[in-house]
Amino acid sequence: MRVVKFISLAVILVLISVFAAAQDAPAQAPTVKHVPITNAPSNSGQEMFHSYCAVCHGTDGKGNGPAASAMKTPPTDLTVLAKKNGGKYPADHVAAVIRGQAATPSHGSQDMPVWGPLFSSISQGHEAQVQQRVTNLVKYIETLQVK
Ligand code: HEC
């Protein structure tokens, strides 16, 4: 039941944001619709990124997705994670953020969905597949890093 609640939460967040951004009228009451999380292939970091992350972080990872303007905290520019970390890509940190085990800079804003339980649900609780999802996302985001 906990997992189901998490799913609705993340999906609702994304839909509200998209609606607000598309209408360019965040003050208007948004239409909330429940849709199931899609099952993007766990072996493609790129497809998962486009399905799960691009709505906020942008397809290029720079933080300018369609929902970005509706966020209290702007989505992080994911292309400068290495640059901001002295040139070293913080893979472990990125993995922890995706799973919801790391404090994000604006911890407590909860603007970023917690993906661990969502991935666990679409992977039928198979931890190996959840791990594969996180690993492939982390690797894909590494390819987006600017020098
Ligand atoms: C609903 C919008 C939204 C979605 C969808 C989203 N994020 Fe985020 N993300 C944010 C926001 C907003 C932040 C800024 C930090 C915060 O909220 O504390 C963030 C921050 C991050 C950070 C940086 C944290 C840090 O410590 O610098 C990473 C890494 C990240 N997101 C990865 C992802 C990945 C990978 C996905 C897809 C699986 C994803 N995000 C989906 C909104 C989103």
Coordinates of N, CA and C and ligand atoms in Angstrom, one line a residue:
M1 N 0.8 -1.2 0.0 CA 0.0 0.0 0.0 C 0.9 1.3 0.0
R2 N 1.9 1.2 0.8 CA 2.9 2.4 0.8 C 3.4 2.7 -0.5
V3 N 3.7 1.6 -1.3 CA 4.3 1.8 -2.6 C 3.3 2.5 -3.5
V4 N 2.1 2.0 -3.4 CA 1.0 2.6 -4.3 C 0.8 4.1 -4.0
K5 N 0.9 4.4 -2.7 CA 0.8 5.8 -2.4 C 1.9 6.7 -3.0
F6 N 3.1 6.1 -3.0 CA 4.2 6.8 -3.5 C 4.0 7.0 -5.0
I7 N 3.5 6.0 -5.7 CA 3.3 6.1 -7.1 C 2.4 7.3 -7.4
S8 N 1.2 7.3 -6.8 CA 0.2 8.3 -7.1 C 0.9 9.7 -6.8
L9 N 1.6 9.8 -5.8 CA 2.2 11.0 -5.4 C 3.1 11.6 -6.5
A10 N 4.0 10.7 -7.0 CA 5.0 11.2 -8.0 C 4.2 11.5 -9.3
V11 N 3.3 10.7 -9.6 CA 2.6 10.9 -10.9 C 1.7 12.2 -10.8
I12 N 1.1 12.4 -9.7 CA 0.3 13.6 -9.5 C 1.2 14.9 -9.6
L13 N 2.3 14.8 -9.0 CA 3.3 15.9 -9.0 C 3.6 16.3 -10.4
V14 N 3.9 15.3 -11.2 CA 4.4 15.5 -12.6 C 3.2 16.1 -13.4
L15 N 2.0 15.6 -13.2 CA 0.9 16.1 -14.0 C 0.5 17.5 -13.7
I16 N 0.5 17.8 -12.4 CA 0.2 19.1 -12.0 C 1.2 20.1 -12.6
S17 N 2.4 19.7 -12.5 CA 3.5 20.6 -13.0 C 3.3 20.8 -14.5
V18 N 3.1 19.8 -15.2 CA 3.0 19.9 -16.7 C 1.8 20.8 -17.1
F19 N 0.7 20.6 -16.4 CA -0.5 21.4 -16.7 C -0.2 22.8 -16.4
A20 N 0.4 23.1 -15.3 CA 0.6 24.5 -14.9 C 1.6 25.2 -15.9
A21 N 2.6 24.4 -16.3 CA 3.6 25.0 -17.3 C 3.0 25.2 -18.6
A22 N 2.1 24.2 -19.1 CA 1.6 24.3 -20.4 C 0.6 25.5 -20.5
Q23 N -0.2 25.7 -19.4 CA -1.2 26.7 -19.4 C -0.6 28.1 -19.1
D24 N 0.6 28.1 -18.6 CA 1.3 29.3 -18.3 C 0.5 30.1 -17.3
A25 N -0.3 29.4 -16.4 CA -1.1 30.0 -15.4 C -1.1 29.2 -14.1
P26 N 0.0 29.2 -13.4 CA 0.1 28.3 -12.2 C -0.9 28.6 -11.2
A27 N -1.6 29.8 -11.2 CA -2.6 30.1 -10.2 C -3.9 29.3 -10.4
Q28 N -4.1 28.9 -11.6 CA -5.3 28.2 -12.0 C -5.3 26.8 -11.3
A29 N -6.5 26.3 -10.9 CA -6.6 25.0 -10.3 C -6.2 23.9 -11.3
P30 N -5.2 23.1 -11.0 CA -4.8 22.1 -12.0 C -5.7 20.9 -12.0
T31 N -5.8 20.3 -13.1 CA -6.5 19.0 -13.3 C -5.6 17.9 -12.9
V32 N -6.1 17.1 -11.9 CA -5.2 16.0 -11.5 C -5.8 14.7 -12.0
K33 N -4.9 13.9 -12.7 CA -5.3 12.7 -13.3 C -4.3 11.6 -12.8
H34 N -4.8 10.4 -12.4 CA -3.9 9.3 -12.0 C -3.6 8.5 -13.2
V35 N -2.3 8.4 -13.5 CA -1.9 7.4 -14.6 C -0.8 6.6 -14.0
P36 N -0.7 5.3 -14.4 CA 0.3 4.4 -13.9 C 1.7 4.8 -14.4
I37 N 2.7 4.6 -13.6 CA 4.1 4.8 -14.1 C 4.4 3.9 -15.2
T38 N 5.0 4.4 -16.3 CA 5.3 3.6 -17.4 C 6.5 2.7 -17.1
N39 N 6.6 1.6 -17.8 CA 7.7 0.6 -17.5 C 8.8 0.8 -18.6
A40 N 9.6 1.8 -18.5 CA 10.6 2.0 -19.5 C 11.7 1.0 -19.2
P41 N 12.3 0.5 -20.3 CA 13.3 -0.6 -20.2 C 14.4 -0.3 -19.2
S42 N 14.7 -1.2 -18.3 CA 15.7 -1.0 -17.3 C 17.1 -1.0 -17.8
N43 N 17.3 -1.5 -19.1 CA 18.6 -1.6 -19.6 C 19.0 -0.3 -20.4
S44 N 18.0 0.6 -20.5 CA 18.3 1.9 -21.3 C 18.2 3.1 -20.4
G45 N 19.4 3.6 -19.9 CA 19.4 4.8 -19.1 C 18.8 6.0 -19.8
Q46 N 19.0 6.0 -21.1 CA 18.5 7.1 -21.9 C 16.9 7.1 -21.9
E47 N 16.4 6.0 -22.2 CA 14.9 5.9 -22.3 C 14.3 6.1 -20.9
M48 N 14.9 5.6 -19.9 CA 14.4 5.9 -18.5 C 14.5 7.4 -18.2
F49 N 15.6 8.0 -18.6 CA 15.7 9.4 -18.3 C 14.6 10.2 -19.0
H50 N 14.4 9.9 -20.3 CA 13.4 10.6 -21.0 C 12.0 10.3 -20.4
S51 N 11.7 9.1 -20.0 CA 10.4 8.8 -19.4 C 10.2 9.4 -18.0
Y52 N 11.2 9.3 -17.2 CA 11.0 9.7 -15.8 C 11.6 11.0 -15.3
C53 N 12.6 11.5 -16.0 CA 13.3 12.7 -15.5 C 13.2 13.9 -16.3
A54 N 13.0 13.7 -17.6 CA 13.0 14.9 -18.6 C 11.9 15.9 -18.3
V55 N 10.8 15.4 -17.8 CA 9.7 16.4 -17.6 C 10.1 17.5 -16.7
C56 N 11.0 17.3 -15.8 CA 11.6 18.3 -14.9 C 13.0 18.8 -15.3
H57 N 13.8 17.8 -15.5 CA 15.3 18.1 -15.8 C 15.6 18.4 -17.2
G58 N 14.6 18.2 -18.2 CA 14.8 18.5 -19.6 C 15.5 17.3 -20.3
T59 N 15.2 17.1 -21.5 CA 15.8 16.0 -22.3 C 17.4 16.1 -22.3
D60 N 17.9 17.3 -22.2 CA 19.3 17.5 -22.2 C 19.9 17.5 -20.8
G61 N 19.0 17.4 -19.8 CA 19.4 17.4 -18.4 C 19.8 18.7 -17.7
K62 N 19.5 19.8 -18.5 CA 19.9 21.1 -18.0 C 18.9 21.8 -17.0
G63 N 17.8 21.0 -16.8 CA 16.9 21.6 -15.8 C 15.8 22.4 -16.3
N64 N 15.5 22.3 -17.7 CA 14.5 23.2 -18.3 C 13.4 22.3 -18.9
G65 N 12.9 21.3 -18.2 CA 11.8 20.5 -18.7 C 10.5 21.3 -18.6
P66 N 9.5 20.8 -19.3 CA 8.2 21.5 -19.3 C 7.6 21.8 -17.9
A67 N 7.9 21.0 -16.9 CA 7.4 21.2 -15.6 C 8.2 22.1 -14.7
A68 N 9.4 22.4 -15.2 CA 10.4 23.1 -14.4 C 9.9 24.4 -13.8
S69 N 9.2 25.2 -14.6 CA 8.7 26.5 -14.1 C 7.7 26.4 -13.0
A70 N 7.1 25.2 -12.8 CA 6.1 25.1 -11.8 C 6.7 24.6 -10.5
M71 N 8.0 24.3 -10.5 CA 8.6 23.8 -9.3 C 9.0 24.9 -8.3
K72 N 8.8 24.7 -7.0 CA 9.3 25.6 -6.0 C 10.8 25.8 -6.1
T73 N 11.5 24.6 -6.1 CA 12.9 24.6 -6.3 C 13.2 24.2 -7.7
P74 N 14.0 25.0 -8.5 CA 14.2 24.6 -9.8 C 15.0 23.3 -9.9
P75 N 14.6 22.4 -10.9 CA 15.3 21.2 -11.0 C 16.8 21.4 -11.3
T76 N 17.6 20.6 -10.6 CA 19.1 20.8 -10.8 C 19.5 20.6 -12.2
D77 N 20.5 21.4 -12.6 CA 21.2 21.2 -13.9 C 22.1 20.0 -13.8
L78 N 21.7 18.9 -14.4 CA 22.4 17.6 -14.1 C 23.7 17.5 -15.0
T79 N 23.9 18.5 -15.9 CA 25.1 18.4 -16.7 C 26.3 19.0 -16.0
V80 N 26.2 19.6 -14.9 CA 27.3 20.2 -14.2 C 27.6 19.6 -12.9
L81 N 27.1 18.3 -12.7 CA 27.4 17.7 -11.4 C 28.8 17.4 -11.2
A82 N 29.5 17.0 -12.3 CA 31.0 16.7 -12.2 C 31.7 18.0 -12.0
K83 N 31.4 19.0 -12.8 CA 32.0 20.3 -12.7 C 32.0 20.9 -11.3
K84 N 30.8 20.8 -10.7 CA 30.6 21.3 -9.3 C 31.3 20.5 -8.3
N85 N 31.7 19.3 -8.7 CA 32.3 18.4 -7.7 C 33.8 18.3 -8.0
G86 N 34.5 19.3 -8.4 CA 35.9 19.3 -8.7 C 36.3 18.4 -9.9
G87 N 35.3 18.3 -10.8 CA 35.6 17.5 -12.0 C 35.4 16.0 -11.9
K88 N 35.0 15.6 -10.7 CA 34.7 14.1 -10.5 C 33.2 13.9 -10.4
Y89 N 32.7 13.1 -11.3 CA 31.2 12.8 -11.3 C 30.8 12.0 -10.1
P90 N 29.9 12.6 -9.3 CA 29.5 11.9 -8.0 C 28.5 10.8 -8.1
A91 N 29.0 9.7 -8.8 CA 28.1 8.6 -9.1 C 27.3 8.1 -7.9
D92 N 28.0 7.9 -6.8 CA 27.3 7.3 -5.6 C 26.2 8.3 -5.1
H93 N 26.5 9.6 -5.1 CA 25.6 10.6 -4.7 C 24.3 10.5 -5.6
V94 N 24.6 10.5 -6.9 CA 23.4 10.5 -7.9 C 22.6 9.3 -7.6
A95 N 23.2 8.1 -7.4 CA 22.4 6.9 -7.1 C 21.6 7.1 -5.9
A96 N 22.2 7.6 -4.8 CA 21.5 7.8 -3.6 C 20.3 8.8 -3.7
V97 N 20.5 9.8 -4.5 CA 19.4 10.8 -4.8 C 18.3 10.1 -5.5
I98 N 18.6 9.3 -6.5 CA 17.5 8.6 -7.2 C 16.7 7.7 -6.3
R99 N 17.4 7.0 -5.5 CA 16.7 6.1 -4.5 C 16.0 6.8 -3.4
G100 N 16.3 8.1 -3.2 CA 15.7 8.8 -2.2 C 16.5 8.7 -0.9
Q101 N 17.7 8.3 -0.9 CA 18.5 8.1 0.3 C 19.5 9.2 0.6
A102 N 19.5 10.3 -0.3 CA 20.4 11.4 -0.1 C 19.6 12.6 0.2
A103 N 20.2 13.5 1.0 CA 19.6 14.8 1.1 C 19.9 15.6 -0.1
T104 N 18.9 16.2 -0.8 CA 19.2 17.1 -1.9 C 19.5 18.4 -1.3
P105 N 20.1 19.3 -2.0 CA 20.5 20.6 -1.5 C 19.3 21.3 -0.8
S106 N 18.1 21.2 -1.4 CA 17.0 21.9 -0.8 C 16.1 20.8 -0.1
H107 N 16.8 20.0 0.7 CA 16.1 18.8 1.3 C 14.8 19.3 2.0
G108 N 13.7 18.6 1.8 CA 12.5 19.0 2.4 C 11.5 19.6 1.5
S109 N 12.0 20.1 0.3 CA 11.1 20.7 -0.7 C 10.2 19.6 -1.3
Q110 N 10.7 18.4 -1.3 CA 9.9 17.2 -1.9 C 9.4 17.5 -3.3
D111 N 10.1 18.4 -4.0 CA 9.7 18.6 -5.4 C 10.2 17.5 -6.3
M112 N 11.2 16.8 -5.8 CA 11.7 15.7 -6.6 C 11.1 14.4 -6.1
P113 N 10.5 13.6 -7.0 CA 9.9 12.4 -6.5 C 10.9 11.4 -6.0
V114 N 10.5 10.5 -5.1 CA 11.4 9.4 -4.7 C 11.2 8.2 -5.6
W115 N 12.3 7.9 -6.3 CA 12.2 6.9 -7.3 C 12.4 5.4 -6.8
G116 N 13.0 5.3 -5.7 CA 13.3 3.9 -5.2 C 12.1 3.0 -5.2
P117 N 11.0 3.5 -4.4 CA 9.8 2.6 -4.3 C 9.1 2.5 -5.6
L118 N 9.2 3.5 -6.5 CA 8.5 3.4 -7.8 C 9.1 2.4 -8.6
F119 N 10.5 2.4 -8.7 CA 11.2 1.4 -9.5 C 11.0 0.0 -8.9
S120 N 10.9 -0.1 -7.6 CA 10.7 -1.4 -6.9 C 9.3 -1.9 -7.4
S121 N 8.3 -1.0 -7.5 CA 7.0 -1.5 -7.9 C 6.9 -1.9 -9.3
I122 N 7.5 -1.2 -10.3 CA 7.5 -1.6 -11.7 C 8.4 -2.8 -11.9
S123 N 9.3 -3.1 -11.0 CA 10.2 -4.2 -11.1 C 9.8 -5.4 -10.3
Q124 N 8.5 -5.3 -9.9 CA 7.9 -6.3 -9.0 C 8.8 -6.7 -7.8
G125 N 9.4 -5.7 -7.3 CA 10.2 -5.9 -6.1 C 11.6 -6.6 -6.3
H126 N 11.9 -6.8 -7.6 CA 13.2 -7.5 -7.8 C 14.3 -6.5 -7.7
E127 N 15.1 -6.6 -6.6 CA 16.1 -5.6 -6.2 C 17.2 -5.5 -7.3
A128 N 17.5 -6.7 -8.0 CA 18.5 -6.7 -9.0 C 18.1 -5.7 -10.2
Q129 N 16.8 -5.8 -10.5 CA 16.4 -4.9 -11.6 C 16.3 -3.4 -11.2
V130 N 15.9 -3.2 -9.9 CA 15.9 -1.8 -9.4 C 17.4 -1.3 -9.5
Q131 N 18.3 -2.1 -9.0 CA 19.7 -1.7 -9.1 C 20.2 -1.4 -10.5
Q132 N 19.7 -2.2 -11.4 CA 20.1 -2.0 -12.8 C 19.5 -0.7 -13.3
R133 N 18.3 -0.4 -12.9 CA 17.7 0.9 -13.3 C 18.5 2.1 -12.8
V134 N 18.8 2.0 -11.5 CA 19.6 3.1 -10.9 C 20.9 3.2 -11.6
T135 N 21.6 2.1 -11.7 CA 23.0 2.1 -12.3 C 22.9 2.7 -13.7
N136 N 22.0 2.3 -14.5 CA 21.9 2.8 -15.9 C 21.6 4.2 -16.0
L137 N 20.7 4.7 -15.1 CA 20.4 6.1 -15.0 C 21.6 6.9 -14.6
V138 N 22.3 6.4 -13.6 CA 23.5 7.1 -13.2 C 24.6 7.2 -14.3
K139 N 24.7 6.1 -15.0 CA 25.7 6.1 -16.2 C 25.2 7.0 -17.3
Y140 N 23.9 7.1 -17.6 CA 23.5 7.9 -18.6 C 23.7 9.4 -18.2
I141 N 23.4 9.7 -17.0 CA 23.6 11.1 -16.5 C 25.1 11.5 -16.6
E142 N 26.0 10.5 -16.4 CA 27.4 10.8 -16.5 C 27.8 11.2 -18.0
T143 N 27.1 10.7 -19.0 CA 27.4 11.0 -20.4 C 26.9 12.5 -20.7
L144 N 26.1 13.0 -19.8 CA 25.6 14.4 -20.1 C 26.5 15.5 -19.5
Q145 N 27.6 15.0 -18.8 CA 28.4 16.0 -18.1 C 29.2 16.9 -19.0
V146 N 29.2 18.2 -18.7 CA 30.0 19.1 -19.5 C 31.5 19.0 -18.9
K147 N 32.4 19.3 -19.8 CA 33.8 19.3 -19.3 C 34.2 20.5 -18.5
Ligands
HEC1 C1 8.8 16.4 -10.6 C2 10.1 17.0 -11.0 C3 11.3 16.1 -11.0 C4 11.4 14.8 -11.6 C5 10.4 14.0 -12.4 C6 12.8 14.4 -11.4 N1 13.5 15.4 -10.6 FE1 15.4 15.3 -10.0 N2 15.2 17.1 -9.1 C7 14.0 17.9 -9.1 C8 14.3 19.1 -8.3 C9 13.2 20.2 -8.1 C10 15.6 19.0 -7.9 C11 16.3 20.0 -7.0 C12 16.6 19.5 -5.7 C13 15.5 19.4 -4.6 O1 14.3 19.3 -4.9 O2 15.9 19.3 -3.5 C14 16.1 17.8 -8.4 C15 17.4 17.3 -8.1 C16 18.0 16.2 -8.7 C17 19.4 15.8 -8.6 C18 20.5 16.6 -7.9 C19 20.6 16.4 -6.4 C20 21.9 17.0 -5.8 O3 22.2 16.6 -4.7 O4 22.5 17.8 -6.5 C21 19.6 14.6 -9.2 C22 20.9 13.8 -9.4 C23 18.3 14.3 -9.8 N3 17.4 15.3 -9.5 C24 18.1 13.2 -10.6 C25 16.9 12.9 -11.2 C26 16.6 11.7 -11.9 C27 17.7 10.7 -12.3 C28 15.3 11.7 -12.3 C29 14.5 10.6 -13.0 C30 14.6 9.2 -12.5 C31 14.7 12.9 -11.7 N4 15.7 13.6 -11.0 C32 13.4 13.2 -11.8 C33 12.9 17.6 -9.7 C34 12.6 16.4 -10.4

